[in-house]
Each structure stands twice: as structure tokens, then as C-alpha cells.
Backbone as JSON Lines, residues from 0, in Angstrom:
{"i":0,"aa":"X","n":[0.84,-1.19,0.0],"ca":[0.0,0.0,0.0],"c":[0.88,1.24,0.0]}
{"i":1,"aa":"X","n":[0.56,2.2,-0.86],"ca":[1.33,3.43,-0.97],"c":[0.93,4.39,0.13]}
{"i":2,"aa":"X","n":[1.92,5.07,0.71],"ca":[1.65,6.04,1.76],"c":[0.89,7.24,1.18]}
{"i":3,"aa":"X","n":[0.08,7.86,2.01],"ca":[-0.65,9.05,1.6],"c":[0.35,10.14,1.24]}
{"i":4,"aa":"X","n":[0.09,10.92,0.18],"ca":[1.06,11.94,-0.26],"c":[1.44,12.96,0.82]}
{"i":5,"aa":"X","n":[0.54,13.27,1.73],"ca":[0.85,14.25,2.78],"c":[1.51,13.61,3.99]}
{"i":6,"aa":"X","n":[1.41,12.28,4.11],"ca":[1.92,11.61,5.31],"c":[3.43,11.76,5.45]}
{"i":7,"aa":"X","n":[4.18,11.61,4.36],"ca":[5.64,11.72,4.43],"c":[6.05,13.13,4.86]}
{"i":8,"aa":"X","n":[5.41,14.15,4.29],"ca":[5.73,15.54,4.67],"c":[5.37,15.77,6.13]}
{"i":9,"aa":"X","n":[4.22,15.24,6.55],"ca":[3.79,15.42,7.94],"c":[4.75,14.71,8.89]}
{"i":10,"aa":"X","n":[5.21,13.52,8.52],"ca":[6.16,12.79,9.36],"c":[7.48,13.55,9.49]}
{"i":11,"aa":"X","n":[7.99,14.09,8.36],"ca":[9.25,14.86,8.42],"c":[9.07,16.14,9.23]}
{"i":12,"aa":"X","n":[7.93,16.8,9.05],"ca":[7.66,18.02,9.8],"c":[7.57,17.72,11.29]}
{"i":13,"aa":"X","n":[6.82,16.7,11.62],"ca":[6.64,16.31,13.03],"c":[7.99,16.0,13.69]}
{"i":14,"aa":"X","n":[8.83,15.24,13.01],"ca":[10.14,14.88,13.55],"c":[11.0,16.12,13.79]}
{"i":15,"aa":"X","n":[10.99,17.05,12.84],"ca":[11.79,18.28,12.99],"c":[11.3,19.1,14.17]}
{"i":16,"aa":"X","n":[9.99,19.23,14.33],"ca":[9.42,20.02,15.43],"c":[9.72,19.34,16.77]}
{"i":17,"aa":"X","n":[9.52,18.03,16.84],"ca":[9.75,17.33,18.1],"c":[11.21,17.4,18.53]}
{"i":18,"aa":"X","n":[12.12,17.45,17.57],"ca":[13.55,17.58,17.88],"c":[13.98,19.04,17.99]}
{"i":19,"aa":"X","n":[13.04,19.96,17.69],"ca":[13.3,21.41,17.7],"c":[14.46,21.76,16.76]}
{"i":20,"aa":"X","n":[14.46,21.15,15.58],"ca":[15.49,21.37,14.57],"c":[14.95,22.28,13.48]}
{"i":21,"aa":"X","n":[15.12,23.57,13.66],"ca":[14.62,24.56,12.72],"c":[15.22,24.35,11.33]}
{"i":22,"aa":"X","n":[16.52,24.02,11.24],"ca":[17.16,23.83,9.94],"c":[16.5,22.71,9.15]}
{"i":23,"aa":"X","n":[15.98,21.7,9.83],"ca":[15.34,20.56,9.14],"c":[14.02,20.97,8.49]}
{"i":24,"aa":"X","n":[13.44,22.1,8.92],"ca":[12.18,22.55,8.34],"c":[12.37,23.23,6.98]}
{"i":25,"aa":"X","n":[13.56,23.76,6.73],"ca":[13.81,24.58,5.55],"c":[13.37,23.91,4.25]}
{"i":26,"aa":"X","n":[13.78,22.68,4.01],"ca":[13.44,22.0,2.77],"c":[12.02,21.47,2.7]}
{"i":27,"aa":"X","n":[11.26,21.6,3.78],"ca":[9.89,21.08,3.81],"c":[8.86,22.04,3.25]}
{"i":28,"aa":"X","n":[9.23,23.34,3.14],"ca":[8.27,24.36,2.69],"c":[8.54,24.78,1.25]}
{"i":29,"aa":"X","n":[7.47,25.1,0.52],"ca":[7.64,25.7,-0.79],"c":[8.15,27.13,-0.6]}
{"i":30,"aa":"X","n":[8.8,27.72,-1.6],"ca":[9.27,29.11,-1.46],"c":[8.14,30.1,-1.14]}
{"i":31,"aa":"X","n":[6.92,29.82,-1.64],"ca":[5.79,30.73,-1.44],"c":[4.79,30.22,-0.4]}
{"i":32,"aa":"X","n":[5.25,29.42,0.56],"ca":[4.37,28.85,1.58],"c":[3.56,29.95,2.26]}
{"i":33,"aa":"X","n":[2.33,29.61,2.61],"ca":[1.44,30.52,3.34],"c":[1.12,29.89,4.69]}
{"i":34,"aa":"X","n":[1.27,30.67,5.76],"ca":[1.02,30.2,7.12],"c":[-0.13,31.0,7.7]}
{"i":35,"aa":"X","n":[-1.24,30.31,7.99],"ca":[-2.42,30.94,8.57],"c":[-2.38,30.74,10.08]}
{"i":36,"aa":"X","n":[-2.28,31.85,10.8],"ca":[-2.16,31.85,12.25],"c":[-3.53,32.05,12.9]}
{"i":37,"aa":"X","n":[-3.69,31.53,14.12],"ca":[-4.96,31.76,14.83],"c":[-5.09,33.18,15.36]}
{"i":38,"aa":"X","n":[-4.03,33.98,15.31],"ca":[-4.07,35.31,15.91],"c":[-3.86,36.44,14.89]}
{"i":39,"aa":"X","n":[-3.8,36.11,13.61],"ca":[-3.55,37.13,12.58],"c":[-4.47,36.84,11.4]}
{"i":40,"aa":"X","n":[-5.14,37.88,10.89],"ca":[-6.1,37.66,9.81],"c":[-5.42,37.26,8.52]}
{"i":41,"aa":"X","n":[-4.39,37.98,8.12],"ca":[-3.68,37.68,6.88],"c":[-2.59,36.65,7.14]}
{"i":42,"aa":"X","n":[-2.31,35.79,6.16],"ca":[-1.28,34.78,6.38],"c":[0.13,35.37,6.38]}
{"i":43,"aa":"X","n":[1.04,34.68,7.04],"ca":[2.46,34.94,6.87],"c":[2.83,34.29,5.55]}
{"i":44,"aa":"X","n":[3.62,34.97,4.71],"ca":[3.92,34.43,3.39],"c":[5.41,34.33,3.13]}
{"i":45,"aa":"X","n":[5.81,33.25,2.48],"ca":[7.19,33.04,2.07],"c":[7.99,32.22,3.06]}
{"i":46,"aa":"X","n":[8.89,31.41,2.53],"ca":[9.69,30.48,3.34],"c":[10.47,31.21,4.43]}
{"i":47,"aa":"X","n":[11.11,32.33,4.1],"ca":[11.94,33.04,5.09],"c":[11.11,33.49,6.29]}
{"i":48,"aa":"X","n":[9.96,34.1,6.03],"ca":[9.09,34.57,7.11],"c":[8.55,33.4,7.93]}
{"i":49,"aa":"X","n":[8.13,32.33,7.26],"ca":[7.56,31.18,7.96],"c":[8.63,30.49,8.81]}
{"i":50,"aa":"X","n":[9.84,30.36,8.29],"ca":[10.91,29.78,9.1],"c":[11.22,30.65,10.31]}
{"i":51,"aa":"X","n":[11.22,31.97,10.13],"ca":[11.42,32.88,11.27],"c":[10.32,32.71,12.3]}
{"i":52,"aa":"X","n":[9.09,32.57,11.84],"ca":[7.96,32.35,12.74],"c":[8.12,31.04,13.5]}
{"i":53,"aa":"X","n":[8.55,29.98,12.81],"ca":[8.74,28.71,13.51],"c":[9.87,28.79,14.53]}
{"i":54,"aa":"X","n":[10.9,29.59,14.25],"ca":[11.94,29.79,15.25],"c":[11.36,30.35,16.53]}
{"i":55,"aa":"X","n":[10.46,31.31,16.4],"ca":[9.79,31.91,17.57],"c":[8.87,30.88,18.23]}
{"i":56,"aa":"X","n":[8.09,30.15,17.43],"ca":[7.17,29.17,18.0],"c":[7.9,28.08,18.78]}
{"i":57,"aa":"X","n":[9.01,27.61,18.25],"ca":[9.75,26.54,18.93],"c":[10.29,27.01,20.28]}
{"i":58,"aa":"X","n":[10.54,28.31,20.41],"ca":[11.0,28.85,21.7],"c":[9.83,29.18,22.63]}
{"i":59,"aa":"X","n":[8.65,29.42,22.07],"ca":[7.5,29.88,22.85],"c":[6.73,28.73,23.5]}
{"i":60,"aa":"X","n":[6.52,27.65,22.74],"ca":[5.76,26.52,23.28],"c":[6.57,25.77,24.32]}
{"i":61,"aa":"X","n":[5.9,25.42,25.42],"ca":[6.49,24.57,26.45],"c":[5.77,23.23,26.38]}
{"i":62,"aa":"X","n":[6.5,22.17,26.66],"ca":[5.9,20.83,26.72],"c":[5.09,20.51,25.46]}
{"i":63,"aa":"X","n":[5.61,20.9,24.28],"ca":[4.91,20.67,23.02],"c":[4.98,19.19,22.66]}
{"i":64,"aa":"X","n":[3.83,18.62,22.26],"ca":[3.81,17.22,21.83],"c":[2.64,16.99,20.89]}
{"i":65,"aa":"X","n":[2.9,16.16,19.88],"ca":[1.83,15.74,18.98],"c":[1.14,14.53,19.58]}
{"i":66,"aa":"X","n":[-0.2,14.47,19.44],"ca":[-0.97,13.4,20.06],"c":[-1.83,12.62,19.07]}
{"i":67,"aa":"X","n":[-1.72,12.92,17.78],"ca":[-2.49,12.19,16.78],"c":[-2.34,12.8,15.41]}
{"i":68,"aa":"X","n":[-2.84,12.1,14.39],"ca":[-2.76,12.61,13.02],"c":[-3.84,11.97,12.14]}
{"i":69,"aa":"X","n":[-4.18,12.68,11.07],"ca":[-5.13,12.22,10.07],"c":[-4.63,12.67,8.71]}
{"i":70,"aa":"X","n":[-4.9,11.89,7.66],"ca":[-4.55,12.29,6.3],"c":[-5.8,12.24,5.42]}
{"i":71,"aa":"X","n":[-5.78,13.08,4.41],"ca":[-6.88,13.11,3.45],"c":[-6.61,14.18,2.41]}
{"i":72,"aa":"X","n":[-7.66,14.83,1.93],"ca":[-7.52,15.96,1.03],"c":[-8.44,17.06,1.52]}
{"i":73,"aa":"X","n":[-8.09,18.28,1.18],"ca":[-8.95,19.42,1.49],"c":[-8.61,20.56,0.55]}
{"i":74,"aa":"X","n":[-9.49,21.51,0.49],"ca":[-9.28,22.67,-0.37],"c":[-8.36,23.67,0.32]}
{"i":75,"aa":"X","n":[-7.45,24.22,-0.44],"ca":[-6.55,25.22,0.12],"c":[-7.28,26.56,0.26]}
{"i":76,"aa":"X","n":[-6.77,27.39,1.14],"ca":[-7.35,28.72,1.33],"c":[-6.96,29.65,0.19]}
{"i":77,"aa":"X","n":[-5.75,29.47,-0.35],"ca":[-5.23,30.39,-1.36],"c":[-6.02,30.35,-2.66]}
{"i":78,"aa":"X","n":[-6.26,29.16,-3.2],"ca":[-6.93,29.08,-4.5],"c":[-8.05,28.05,-4.57]}
{"i":79,"aa":"X","n":[-8.34,27.4,-3.46],"ca":[-9.46,26.45,-3.42],"c":[-9.22,25.14,-4.12]}
{"i":80,"aa":"X","n":[-7.98,24.86,-4.51],"ca":[-7.7,23.58,-5.17],"c":[-7.64,22.46,-4.13]}
{"i":81,"aa":"X","n":[-7.98,21.26,-4.55],"ca":[-7.86,20.08,-3.69],"c":[-6.39,19.74,-3.55]}
{"i":82,"aa":"X","n":[-5.95,19.5,-2.34],"ca":[-4.55,19.16,-2.11],"c":[-4.46,18.05,-1.08]}
{"i":83,"aa":"X","n":[-3.46,17.16,-1.24],"ca":[-3.22,16.18,-0.18],"c":[-2.96,16.94,1.12]}
{"i":84,"aa":"X","n":[-3.55,16.46,2.19],"ca":[-3.49,17.2,3.46],"c":[-3.28,16.25,4.63]}
{"i":85,"aa":"X","n":[-2.7,16.8,5.68],"ca":[-2.54,16.06,6.93],"c":[-2.9,16.98,8.08]}
{"i":86,"aa":"X","n":[-3.51,16.42,9.09],"ca":[-3.84,17.15,10.31],"c":[-3.05,16.51,11.44]}
{"i":87,"aa":"X","n":[-2.28,17.34,12.16],"ca":[-1.52,16.88,13.32],"c":[-2.13,17.51,14.56]}
{"i":88,"aa":"X","n":[-2.58,16.72,15.51],"ca":[-3.15,17.22,16.75],"c":[-2.04,17.4,17.77]}
{"i":89,"aa":"X","n":[-2.07,18.53,18.5],"ca":[-1.02,18.76,19.48],"c":[-1.56,19.32,20.79]}
{"i":90,"aa":"X","n":[-0.71,19.24,21.8],"ca":[-0.93,19.85,23.11],"c":[0.35,20.59,23.46]}
{"i":91,"aa":"X","n":[0.22,21.69,24.17],"ca":[1.37,22.47,24.6],"c":[0.94,23.4,25.71]}
{"i":92,"aa":"X","n":[1.92,24.09,26.29],"ca":[1.67,25.11,27.3],"c":[2.34,26.4,26.85]}
{"i":93,"aa":"X","n":[1.64,27.52,27.01],"ca":[2.2,28.84,26.73],"c":[1.78,29.75,27.87]}
{"i":94,"aa":"X","n":[2.76,30.34,28.55],"ca":[2.45,31.26,29.64],"c":[1.58,30.64,30.71]}
{"i":95,"aa":"X","n":[1.79,29.35,30.99],"ca":[1.01,28.68,32.02],"c":[-0.35,28.2,31.57]}
{"i":96,"aa":"X","n":[-0.71,28.44,30.31],"ca":[-2.02,28.03,29.79],"c":[-1.86,26.82,28.87]}
{"i":97,"aa":"X","n":[-2.68,25.78,29.1],"ca":[-2.63,24.61,28.23],"c":[-3.37,24.9,26.94]}
{"i":98,"aa":"X","n":[-2.75,24.51,25.84],"ca":[-3.33,24.7,24.52],"c":[-3.62,23.34,23.91]}
{"i":99,"aa":"X","n":[-4.78,23.23,23.26],"ca":[-5.1,22.1,22.41],"c":[-5.14,22.68,21.01]}
{"i":100,"aa":"X","n":[-4.53,22.0,20.05],"ca":[-4.53,22.56,18.71],"c":[-4.34,21.54,17.62]}
{"i":101,"aa":"X","n":[-4.48,22.05,16.39],"ca":[-4.2,21.25,15.21],"c":[-3.34,22.05,14.25]}
{"i":102,"aa":"X","n":[-2.49,21.34,13.54],"ca":[-1.75,21.88,12.4],"c":[-2.33,21.22,11.17]}
{"i":103,"aa":"X","n":[-2.81,22.01,10.21],"ca":[-3.33,21.5,8.94],"c":[-2.3,21.81,7.87]}
{"i":104,"aa":"X","n":[-1.75,20.77,7.26],"ca":[-0.72,20.92,6.24],"c":[-1.29,20.52,4.88]}
{"i":105,"aa":"X","n":[-1.13,21.4,3.88],"ca":[-1.44,21.07,2.49],"c":[-0.1,20.93,1.78]}
{"i":106,"aa":"X","n":[0.04,19.88,0.98],"ca":[1.31,19.68,0.28],"c":[1.13,19.79,-1.23]}
{"i":107,"aa":"X","n":[2.25,20.14,-1.9],"ca":[2.24,20.23,-3.36],"c":[2.6,18.88,-3.97]}
{"i":108,"aa":"X","n":[2.71,18.86,-5.29],"ca":[2.99,17.6,-5.99],"c":[4.37,17.03,-5.68]}
{"i":109,"aa":"X","n":[5.27,17.86,-5.14],"ca":[6.6,17.4,-4.74],"c":[6.67,16.99,-3.28]}
{"i":110,"aa":"X","n":[5.53,17.05,-2.58],"ca":[5.5,16.65,-1.18],"c":[6.0,17.72,-0.22]}
{"i":111,"aa":"X","n":[6.06,18.98,-0.69],"ca":[6.47,20.08,0.18],"c":[5.23,20.81,0.68]}
{"i":112,"aa":"X","n":[5.33,21.37,1.87],"ca":[4.19,22.06,2.48],"c":[4.01,23.42,1.8]}
{"i":113,"aa":"X","n":[2.8,23.61,1.21],"ca":[2.52,24.87,0.51],"c":[1.57,25.77,1.31]}
{"i":114,"aa":"X","n":[0.86,25.17,2.24],"ca":[-0.06,25.94,3.07],"c":[-0.13,25.27,4.42]}
{"i":115,"aa":"X","n":[-0.13,26.1,5.47],"ca":[-0.07,25.6,6.84],"c":[-1.04,26.42,7.66]}
{"i":116,"aa":"X","n":[-2.0,25.78,8.3],"ca":[-2.98,26.48,9.13],"c":[-2.92,25.92,10.54]}
{"i":117,"aa":"X","n":[-2.89,26.81,11.52],"ca":[-2.89,26.41,12.93],"c":[-4.2,26.88,13.56]}
{"i":118,"aa":"X","n":[-4.83,25.99,14.29],"ca":[-6.02,26.33,15.06],"c":[-5.79,25.88,16.49]}
{"i":119,"aa":"X","n":[-6.11,26.76,17.45],"ca":[-5.91,26.41,18.85],"c":[-7.11,26.84,19.69]}
{"i":120,"aa":"X","n":[-7.22,26.23,20.86],"ca":[-8.23,26.57,21.84],"c":[-7.62,26.43,23.22]}
{"i":121,"aa":"X","n":[-8.1,26.99,24.25],"ca":[-9.22,27.92,24.36],"c":[-8.78,29.35,24.04]}
{"i":122,"aa":"X","n":[-9.75,30.26,24.04],"ca":[-9.5,31.65,23.69],"c":[-8.4,32.27,24.57]}
{"i":123,"aa":"X","n":[-8.4,31.99,25.86],"ca":[-7.38,32.58,26.74],"c":[-5.98,32.12,26.34]}
{"i":124,"aa":"X","n":[-5.85,30.89,25.87],"ca":[-4.55,30.39,25.41],"c":[-4.16,31.04,24.09]}
{"i":125,"aa":"X","n":[-5.15,31.28,23.22],"ca":[-4.88,31.96,21.95],"c":[-4.32,33.35,22.24]}
{"i":126,"aa":"X","n":[-4.91,34.05,23.19],"ca":[-4.44,35.4,23.54],"c":[-3.02,35.36,24.1]}
{"i":127,"aa":"X","n":[-2.73,34.41,24.98],"ca":[-1.37,34.27,25.52],"c":[-0.38,33.95,24.42]}
{"i":128,"aa":"X","n":[-0.76,33.05,23.53],"ca":[0.1,32.68,22.41],"c":[0.35,33.87,21.51]}
{"i":129,"aa":"X","n":[-0.69,34.62,21.2],"ca":[-0.54,35.8,20.33],"c":[0.44,36.81,20.9]}
{"i":130,"aa":"X","n":[0.32,37.1,22.18],"ca":[1.24,38.07,22.81],"c":[2.68,37.55,22.79]}
{"i":131,"aa":"X","n":[2.87,36.29,23.12],"ca":[4.22,35.71,23.18],"c":[4.86,35.66,21.8]}
{"i":132,"aa":"X","n":[4.1,35.24,20.8],"ca":[4.65,35.15,19.45],"c":[4.94,36.53,18.89]}
{"i":133,"aa":"X","n":[4.04,37.49,19.11],"ca":[4.28,38.85,18.63],"c":[5.57,39.41,19.23]}
{"i":134,"aa":"X","n":[5.76,39.24,20.53],"ca":[6.99,39.73,21.17],"c":[8.22,39.06,20.55]}
{"i":135,"aa":"X","n":[8.13,37.77,20.27],"ca":[9.25,37.06,19.64],"c":[9.52,37.54,18.24]}
{"i":136,"aa":"X","n":[8.47,37.82,17.45],"ca":[8.64,38.32,16.09],"c":[9.26,39.7,16.08]}
{"i":137,"aa":"X","n":[8.86,40.55,17.02],"ca":[9.46,41.88,17.13],"c":[10.93,41.75,17.51]}
{"i":138,"aa":"X","n":[11.23,40.88,18.49],"ca":[12.61,40.7,18.93],"c":[13.5,40.19,17.8]}
{"i":139,"aa":"X","n":[12.95,39.38,16.9],"ca":[13.71,38.84,15.76],"c":[13.77,39.83,14.59]}
{"i":140,"aa":"X","n":[13.05,40.95,14.69],"ca":[13.03,41.92,13.6],"c":[12.16,41.5,12.43]}
{"i":141,"aa":"X","n":[11.26,40.54,12.64],"ca":[10.41,40.06,11.56],"c":[9.16,40.91,11.36]}
{"i":142,"aa":"X","n":[8.73,41.61,12.4],"ca":[7.6,42.53,12.31],"c":[7.97,43.78,13.12]}
{"i":143,"aa":"X","n":[7.41,44.93,12.72],"ca":[7.71,46.16,13.48],"c":[6.92,46.19,14.79]}
{"i":144,"aa":"X","n":[7.45,46.86,15.81],"ca":[6.67,47.01,17.05],"c":[5.48,47.94,16.8]}
{"i":145,"aa":"X","n":[4.44,47.75,17.61],"ca":[3.3,48.66,17.53],"c":[3.72,50.04,18.01]}
{"i":146,"aa":"X","n":[3.13,51.09,17.43],"ca":[3.43,52.44,17.92],"c":[3.06,52.58,19.4]}
{"i":147,"aa":"X","n":[3.76,53.44,20.1],"ca":[3.47,53.69,21.53],"c":[2.01,54.06,21.71]}
{"i":148,"aa":"X","n":[1.43,53.59,22.8],"ca":[0.05,53.93,23.13],"c":[-0.98,53.01,22.5]}
{"i":149,"aa":"X","n":[-0.56,51.99,21.77],"ca":[-1.53,51.07,21.14],"c":[-1.59,49.78,21.88]}
């Protein structure tokens, strides 16, 4: 039986995250990868930005672990095309708050991740995650700080 097209990418991604090996993620993303965050309306775009974001995420999550996975197909957000997809279920802690979440990966014909969506709960954990990730992105110079008074 042939493995699902998204399963190999999901397995490589999962291994890199569990080992906290940011360099191992580089070849897994398409150059124009889109990352949909639970705390930002517009996606993060491009391999460089997404790798920078993962650097922050790997430092922000405490006790991060994957607890399950599913494979199938789903429509991408960018253009609505059907793509091989994998869902990775995870648990983690951020700022003392437990997070339950999923990573939805869409892969291209070469088995690279072209779209990545994260969904987390509960709302209080989403807010803690948003503040922590934003601070990390500012510290890395990936996004500008908010103007004073905002």
C-alpha cells in the first residue's frame, strides 16, 4: 500500500518540530508557503518569514507534543484547489495556559508544504500565544513594534 502523499511531509515536519530542529524545516516548505495563524487575519507568506515564525514558536511553546494525526484531502485557502493534506493534533503550554490545537498541512505535488494552518483553543490560550509570538517576532526583527500607546 502506498503512503498518503501528505503523510511523508507530515512525518518529516513532526520529527523536525519534536527535535526542535529549525534547519530541518527549511526543505519542507515551498518558497511561497502561506502560514495561517490563529491570531492574525492575513497569512504569513514566504519560506523566510515562515521559518522565522517557527523559530519563535519553537521557543514559545512549552511541553509541546503531537498526540495524533489524520490524512486526506482538502481545499486550500489560497486558491481552493484540492490538495493532499494532513492534520496533526497537538498539546502544549504557553504562559502557564494549556493549549489544544491542530496543524493543517497542504502539500504540493513534490510533497512540500505549501499551506499551513494552525487552530488552537481555548481563547485565553490563543491570547497568551498571540502576545508571546508577537513579542518574539518583534525581537527577531520580523515585524515592526506597535506604535506607543496602542
